[in-house]
Amino acid sequence: MQPHDNVPLPDYIEYDEGEMRARAAEFLADIRRRHTVRDFSDRPVPQEIIEDCIRAAATAPSGANHQPWHFALIKDPDIKAKVRLRAEAEERGFYDERKAGEEWLDALAPLGTDASKPYLESAPWLIAIFAQRRGGVEVGMERKNYYVAESVGIATGFLIAALHNAGLATLTHTPKPMNFLNEICGRPEHERAFILLVAGYPTEGATVPKHALIKKQFEDIVTIL
Ligand SMILES: Cc1cc2nc3c(=O)[nH]c(=O)nc-3n(C[C@H](O)[C@H](O)[C@H](O)COP(=O)(O)O)c2cc1C
């Protein structure tokens, strides 16, 4: 293929305006039901469902189309136990030894989170997302990647939406620091552990912090020019 080759836009579907309105409203109603969950059941979730959600994430736009991401799908109970052990050790420093600093801990207080992370073992799936500083559009390339955090952030958003759409709950977890995930998942140094996404069913009595339900009003986040 020549560098500037184009092909006809594949798969585009145009809806009439009524259907567009209905689809926009439907998506809004559905995504509004997404909440970060911290009480996960150990009910298994078939691997194929997680795999399709990853495929959805991998359709995300990315800088120069380098797709600078890697997803480690963790189901093995021994590996989950290792992740929990290391994450809780980091989180004890963050919360209990107050390494996070008072301002950050104060911001987190209404969520009621602490160093204990039992869901890292109970949830059926942990998805460790890595951001690649180097790579390229084809596997094995060794070029610089661009807008890495933006690209992996967008792919992670797609993934969270895909998992929610499939009927699964997620937790965006970011133990700090997170580089122990490179070691556990066998990922190279040029990859940065970006987010540890926990996915599964919520427990029956799962709760969410009231604080998380505060969402800014449309008028407060939008300027129409
Ligand atoms: C980048 C990022 C990092 C987060 N890290 C954590 C975390 O380490 N532990 C946790 O319990 N929640 C974490 N969260 C979840 C947020 O607390 C949660 O999204 C927020 O309270 C709003 O709740 P909602 O997702 O239910 O709307 C994180 C969210 C994001 C986007």
CSV table of C-alpha atoms and ligand atoms in Angstrom, one decimal:
chain,number,residue,atom,x,y,z
A,1,MET,CA,0.0,0.0,0.0
A,2,GLN,CA,1.2,3.5,-0.9
A,3,PRO,CA,1.7,5.9,2.1
A,4,HIS,CA,-1.4,8.0,1.2
A,5,ASP,CA,-3.7,5.3,-0.1
A,6,ASN,CA,-7.3,5.7,0.9
A,7,VAL,CA,-10.2,3.3,0.7
A,8,PRO,CA,-14.0,4.0,0.9
A,9,LEU,CA,-15.2,4.6,4.5
A,10,PRO,CA,-16.2,1.1,5.6
A,11,ASP,CA,-19.2,0.2,7.7
A,12,TYR,CA,-20.7,3.8,8.2
A,13,ILE,CA,-24.4,3.8,9.1
A,14,GLU,CA,-26.4,7.0,8.8
A,15,TYR,CA,-29.5,7.1,11.0
A,16,ASP,CA,-32.4,9.4,10.4
A,17,GLU,CA,-32.7,12.2,12.9
A,18,GLY,CA,-35.4,10.6,15.1
A,19,GLU,CA,-33.3,7.5,15.4
A,20,MET,CA,-30.2,9.5,16.2
A,21,ARG,CA,-32.0,11.2,19.0
A,22,ALA,CA,-33.3,7.9,20.3
A,23,ARG,CA,-29.9,6.3,20.1
A,24,ALA,CA,-28.1,9.2,21.9
A,25,ALA,CA,-30.7,9.1,24.7
A,26,GLU,CA,-30.6,5.4,25.0
A,27,PHE,CA,-26.8,5.4,25.3
A,28,LEU,CA,-26.9,8.2,27.9
A,29,ALA,CA,-29.5,6.2,30.0
A,30,ASP,CA,-27.4,3.1,29.8
A,31,ILE,CA,-24.0,4.7,30.5
A,32,ARG,CA,-25.5,6.6,33.5
A,33,ARG,CA,-26.0,3.2,35.1
A,34,ARG,CA,-22.2,2.6,35.2
A,35,HIS,CA,-20.7,2.9,38.6
A,36,THR,CA,-17.3,2.0,40.0
A,37,VAL,CA,-17.8,-1.1,42.1
A,38,ARG,CA,-15.6,-2.3,44.9
A,39,ASP,CA,-17.6,-5.3,46.1
A,40,PHE,CA,-17.0,-8.1,43.5
A,41,SER,CA,-18.5,-11.6,43.5
A,42,ASP,CA,-16.3,-14.5,42.6
A,43,ARG,CA,-18.8,-15.7,40.0
A,44,PRO,CA,-16.9,-16.6,36.8
A,45,VAL,CA,-17.2,-14.6,33.6
A,46,PRO,CA,-16.5,-16.4,30.4
A,47,GLN,CA,-13.1,-15.4,28.9
A,48,GLU,CA,-14.7,-14.8,25.4
A,49,ILE,CA,-16.7,-12.0,26.8
A,50,ILE,CA,-13.6,-10.3,28.2
A,51,GLU,CA,-11.8,-10.9,24.9
A,52,ASP,CA,-14.6,-9.2,22.9
A,53,CYS,CA,-14.5,-6.2,25.2
A,54,ILE,CA,-10.7,-6.0,24.6
A,55,ARG,CA,-11.3,-6.2,20.9
A,56,ALA,CA,-13.7,-3.2,21.3
A,57,ALA,CA,-11.1,-1.3,23.2
A,58,ALA,CA,-8.5,-2.0,20.5
A,59,THR,CA,-10.7,-0.1,17.9
A,60,ALA,CA,-9.9,3.1,19.8
A,61,PRO,CA,-8.2,6.0,17.9
A,62,SER,CA,-4.5,6.4,18.8
A,63,GLY,CA,-1.6,8.7,18.0
A,64,ALA,CA,-0.4,7.8,14.4
A,65,ASN,CA,-2.4,4.7,14.8
A,66,HIS,CA,0.4,3.1,16.8
A,67,GLN,CA,-2.1,1.5,19.2
A,68,PRO,CA,0.4,1.8,22.1
A,69,TRP,CA,-1.4,-0.6,24.5
A,70,HIS,CA,-1.1,-4.0,25.9
A,71,PHE,CA,-3.7,-5.8,28.0
A,72,ALA,CA,-2.7,-8.6,30.4
A,73,LEU,CA,-5.8,-10.6,31.3
A,74,ILE,CA,-5.3,-12.2,34.7
A,75,LYS,CA,-7.6,-15.0,35.7
A,76,ASP,CA,-5.1,-17.3,37.5
A,77,PRO,CA,-5.9,-17.2,41.3
A,78,ASP,CA,-2.2,-17.4,42.2
A,79,ILE,CA,-1.3,-14.4,40.1
A,80,LYS,CA,-4.3,-12.5,41.4
A,81,ALA,CA,-3.1,-13.3,45.0
A,82,LYS,CA,0.4,-11.9,44.0
A,83,VAL,CA,-1.2,-8.8,42.6
A,84,ARG,CA,-3.2,-8.2,45.7
A,85,LEU,CA,-0.2,-8.8,48.0
A,86,ARG,CA,2.0,-6.2,46.0
A,87,ALA,CA,-0.9,-3.7,45.5
A,88,GLU,CA,-1.8,-3.8,49.2
A,89,ALA,CA,1.8,-3.3,50.2
A,90,GLU,CA,2.0,-0.2,48.0
A,91,GLU,CA,-1.4,1.0,49.2
A,92,ARG,CA,-0.3,0.7,52.9
A,93,GLY,CA,2.4,3.2,52.1
A,94,PHE,CA,0.0,5.4,50.2
A,95,TYR,CA,-2.8,5.4,52.8
A,96,ASP,CA,-1.3,4.3,56.2
A,97,GLU,CA,2.1,5.9,55.9
A,98,ARG,CA,0.4,8.9,54.3
A,99,LYS,CA,2.8,9.0,51.4
A,100,ALA,CA,0.0,10.3,49.2
A,101,GLY,CA,0.0,13.6,51.2
A,102,GLU,CA,-2.8,15.1,53.2
A,103,GLU,CA,-4.5,16.9,50.2
A,104,TRP,CA,-4.9,13.7,48.2
A,105,LEU,CA,-6.0,11.6,51.2
A,106,ASP,CA,-8.5,14.3,52.0
A,107,ALA,CA,-9.9,14.2,48.5
A,108,LEU,CA,-10.2,10.4,48.8
A,109,ALA,CA,-11.8,10.4,52.2
A,110,PRO,CA,-15.4,10.6,51.0
A,111,LEU,CA,-14.9,7.5,49.0
A,112,GLY,CA,-13.9,5.5,52.0
A,113,THR,CA,-11.1,3.6,50.2
A,114,ASP,CA,-8.2,2.2,52.1
A,115,ALA,CA,-5.3,-0.2,51.7
A,116,SER,CA,-7.4,-3.3,51.8
A,117,LYS,CA,-8.2,-4.7,48.3
A,118,PRO,CA,-9.9,-8.1,48.6
A,119,TYR,CA,-11.5,-7.7,45.2
A,120,LEU,CA,-8.2,-8.2,43.6
A,121,GLU,CA,-8.7,-11.8,44.5
A,122,SER,CA,-12.4,-12.2,44.4
A,123,ALA,CA,-13.1,-10.7,41.0
A,124,PRO,CA,-12.8,-13.2,38.1
A,125,TRP,CA,-10.8,-10.9,36.0
A,126,LEU,CA,-8.0,-8.3,36.5
A,127,ILE,CA,-7.0,-6.5,33.3
A,128,ALA,CA,-3.6,-4.9,33.6
A,129,ILE,CA,-3.3,-2.2,31.0
A,130,PHE,CA,0.1,-1.1,29.8
A,131,ALA,CA,1.1,2.0,27.9
A,132,GLN,CA,3.9,1.5,25.4
A,133,ARG,CA,6.4,4.3,25.0
A,134,ARG,CA,7.9,2.7,21.9
A,135,GLY,CA,6.3,0.5,19.2
A,136,GLY,CA,4.6,1.4,15.9
A,137,VAL,CA,1.6,0.4,13.8
A,138,GLU,CA,2.9,-3.1,13.3
A,139,VAL,CA,3.9,-5.5,16.1
A,140,GLY,CA,7.7,-5.6,16.5
A,141,MET,CA,8.3,-2.0,15.3
A,142,GLU,CA,10.7,0.0,17.4
A,143,ARG,CA,9.5,3.6,16.7
A,144,LYS,CA,8.5,6.3,19.1
A,145,ASN,CA,4.8,6.3,20.1
A,146,TYR,CA,2.8,9.6,20.3
A,147,TYR,CA,0.1,10.8,22.6
A,148,VAL,CA,0.5,7.6,24.5
A,149,ALA,CA,-1.5,8.5,27.7
A,150,GLU,CA,-4.3,10.0,25.6
A,151,SER,CA,-4.5,7.0,23.4
A,152,VAL,CA,-4.4,4.4,26.2
A,153,GLY,CA,-6.9,6.5,28.2
A,154,ILE,CA,-9.3,6.5,25.3
A,155,ALA,CA,-8.9,2.7,24.8
A,156,THR,CA,-9.5,2.2,28.5
A,157,GLY,CA,-12.7,4.3,28.2
A,158,PHE,CA,-13.9,2.1,25.3
A,159,LEU,CA,-13.1,-1.0,27.5
A,160,ILE,CA,-15.0,0.3,30.5
A,161,ALA,CA,-18.0,1.1,28.3
A,162,ALA,CA,-17.8,-2.3,26.5
A,163,LEU,CA,-17.6,-4.2,29.8
A,164,HIS,CA,-20.6,-2.1,31.2
A,165,ASN,CA,-22.5,-2.8,28.0
A,166,ALA,CA,-21.9,-6.5,28.5
A,167,GLY,CA,-23.4,-6.3,31.9
A,168,LEU,CA,-20.2,-6.3,34.0
A,169,ALA,CA,-19.1,-4.0,36.7
A,170,THR,CA,-15.6,-2.5,36.8
A,171,LEU,CA,-13.2,-0.7,39.1
A,172,THR,CA,-10.5,1.5,37.7
A,173,HIS,CA,-7.7,0.8,40.2
A,174,THR,CA,-4.4,2.6,40.3
A,175,PRO,CA,-2.2,1.4,43.1
A,176,LYS,CA,0.7,3.8,43.4
A,177,PRO,CA,3.4,3.0,42.3
A,178,MET,CA,2.2,0.3,39.9
A,179,ASN,CA,5.5,-1.0,38.3
A,180,PHE,CA,5.2,-4.3,40.2
A,181,LEU,CA,2.7,-5.2,37.5
A,182,ASN,CA,5.5,-5.2,34.9
A,183,GLU,CA,7.3,-7.9,36.9
A,184,ILE,CA,4.2,-10.0,37.6
A,185,CYS,CA,2.9,-9.8,34.0
A,186,GLY,CA,6.3,-10.1,32.4
A,187,ARG,CA,6.1,-6.8,30.5
A,188,PRO,CA,9.1,-4.9,29.3
A,189,GLU,CA,10.5,-1.7,30.9
A,190,HIS,CA,9.4,0.6,28.1
A,191,GLU,CA,5.8,-0.2,29.0
A,192,ARG,CA,4.2,1.8,31.8
A,193,ALA,CA,1.6,0.1,33.9
A,194,PHE,CA,-1.3,2.4,33.3
A,195,ILE,CA,-4.5,1.1,35.0
A,196,LEU,CA,-5.5,-2.1,36.7
A,197,LEU,CA,-9.1,-2.7,35.7
A,198,VAL,CA,-11.1,-5.1,37.9
A,199,ALA,CA,-14.0,-6.7,36.1
A,200,GLY,CA,-16.8,-9.1,37.2
A,201,TYR,CA,-20.2,-9.2,38.8
A,202,PRO,CA,-21.0,-7.0,41.8
A,203,THR,CA,-21.9,-8.9,45.0
A,204,GLU,CA,-25.6,-8.8,45.9
A,205,GLY,CA,-25.2,-6.2,48.6
A,206,ALA,CA,-22.7,-4.1,46.7
A,207,THR,CA,-22.8,-0.4,47.6
A,208,VAL,CA,-21.2,2.7,46.1
A,209,PRO,CA,-20.1,5.8,47.9
A,210,LYS,CA,-22.6,8.7,47.8
A,211,HIS,CA,-19.8,10.9,46.9
A,212,ALA,CA,-19.4,9.1,43.5
A,213,LEU,CA,-23.0,10.0,42.6
A,214,ILE,CA,-22.2,13.7,42.5
A,215,LYS,CA,-21.8,14.6,38.8
A,216,LYS,CA,-21.3,18.1,37.5
A,217,GLN,CA,-24.2,19.6,35.7
A,218,PHE,CA,-24.1,19.9,31.9
A,219,GLU,CA,-24.2,23.7,32.2
A,220,ASP,CA,-21.1,23.7,34.4
A,221,ILE,CA,-19.0,21.6,32.1
A,222,VAL,CA,-20.0,22.9,28.6
A,223,THR,CA,-19.5,26.1,26.6
A,224,ILE,CA,-21.4,26.4,23.4
A,225,LEU,CA,-19.7,28.9,21.0
B,1,LIG,C1,-7.6,7.2,36.6
B,1,LIG,C2,-8.5,6.7,37.8
B,1,LIG,C3,-7.9,6.1,38.8
B,1,LIG,C4,-8.7,5.6,39.9
B,1,LIG,N1,-8.1,4.9,40.9
B,1,LIG,C5,-8.9,4.3,41.8
B,1,LIG,C6,-8.3,3.5,42.8
B,1,LIG,O1,-7.1,3.3,42.9
B,1,LIG,N2,-9.1,3.0,43.8
B,1,LIG,C7,-10.4,3.1,43.8
B,1,LIG,O2,-11.1,2.6,44.6
B,1,LIG,N3,-11.0,3.9,42.8
B,1,LIG,C8,-10.3,4.5,41.8
B,1,LIG,N4,-10.9,5.2,40.8
B,1,LIG,C9,-12.3,5.3,40.8
B,1,LIG,C10,-12.9,6.6,41.1
B,1,LIG,O3,-12.8,6.8,42.5
B,1,LIG,C11,-14.3,6.8,40.6
B,1,LIG,O4,-14.3,6.7,39.2
B,1,LIG,C12,-15.0,8.0,41.1
B,1,LIG,O5,-15.2,8.0,42.5
B,1,LIG,C13,-16.4,8.3,40.4
B,1,LIG,O6,-17.2,7.1,40.6
B,1,LIG,P1,-17.9,6.4,39.4
B,1,LIG,O7,-16.8,5.8,38.6
B,1,LIG,O8,-18.8,5.4,40.1
B,1,LIG,O9,-18.6,7.4,38.6
B,1,LIG,C14,-10.1,5.7,39.8
B,1,LIG,C15,-10.7,6.3,38.7
B,1,LIG,C16,-9.9,6.8,37.7
B,1,LIG,C17,-10.5,7.4,36.4
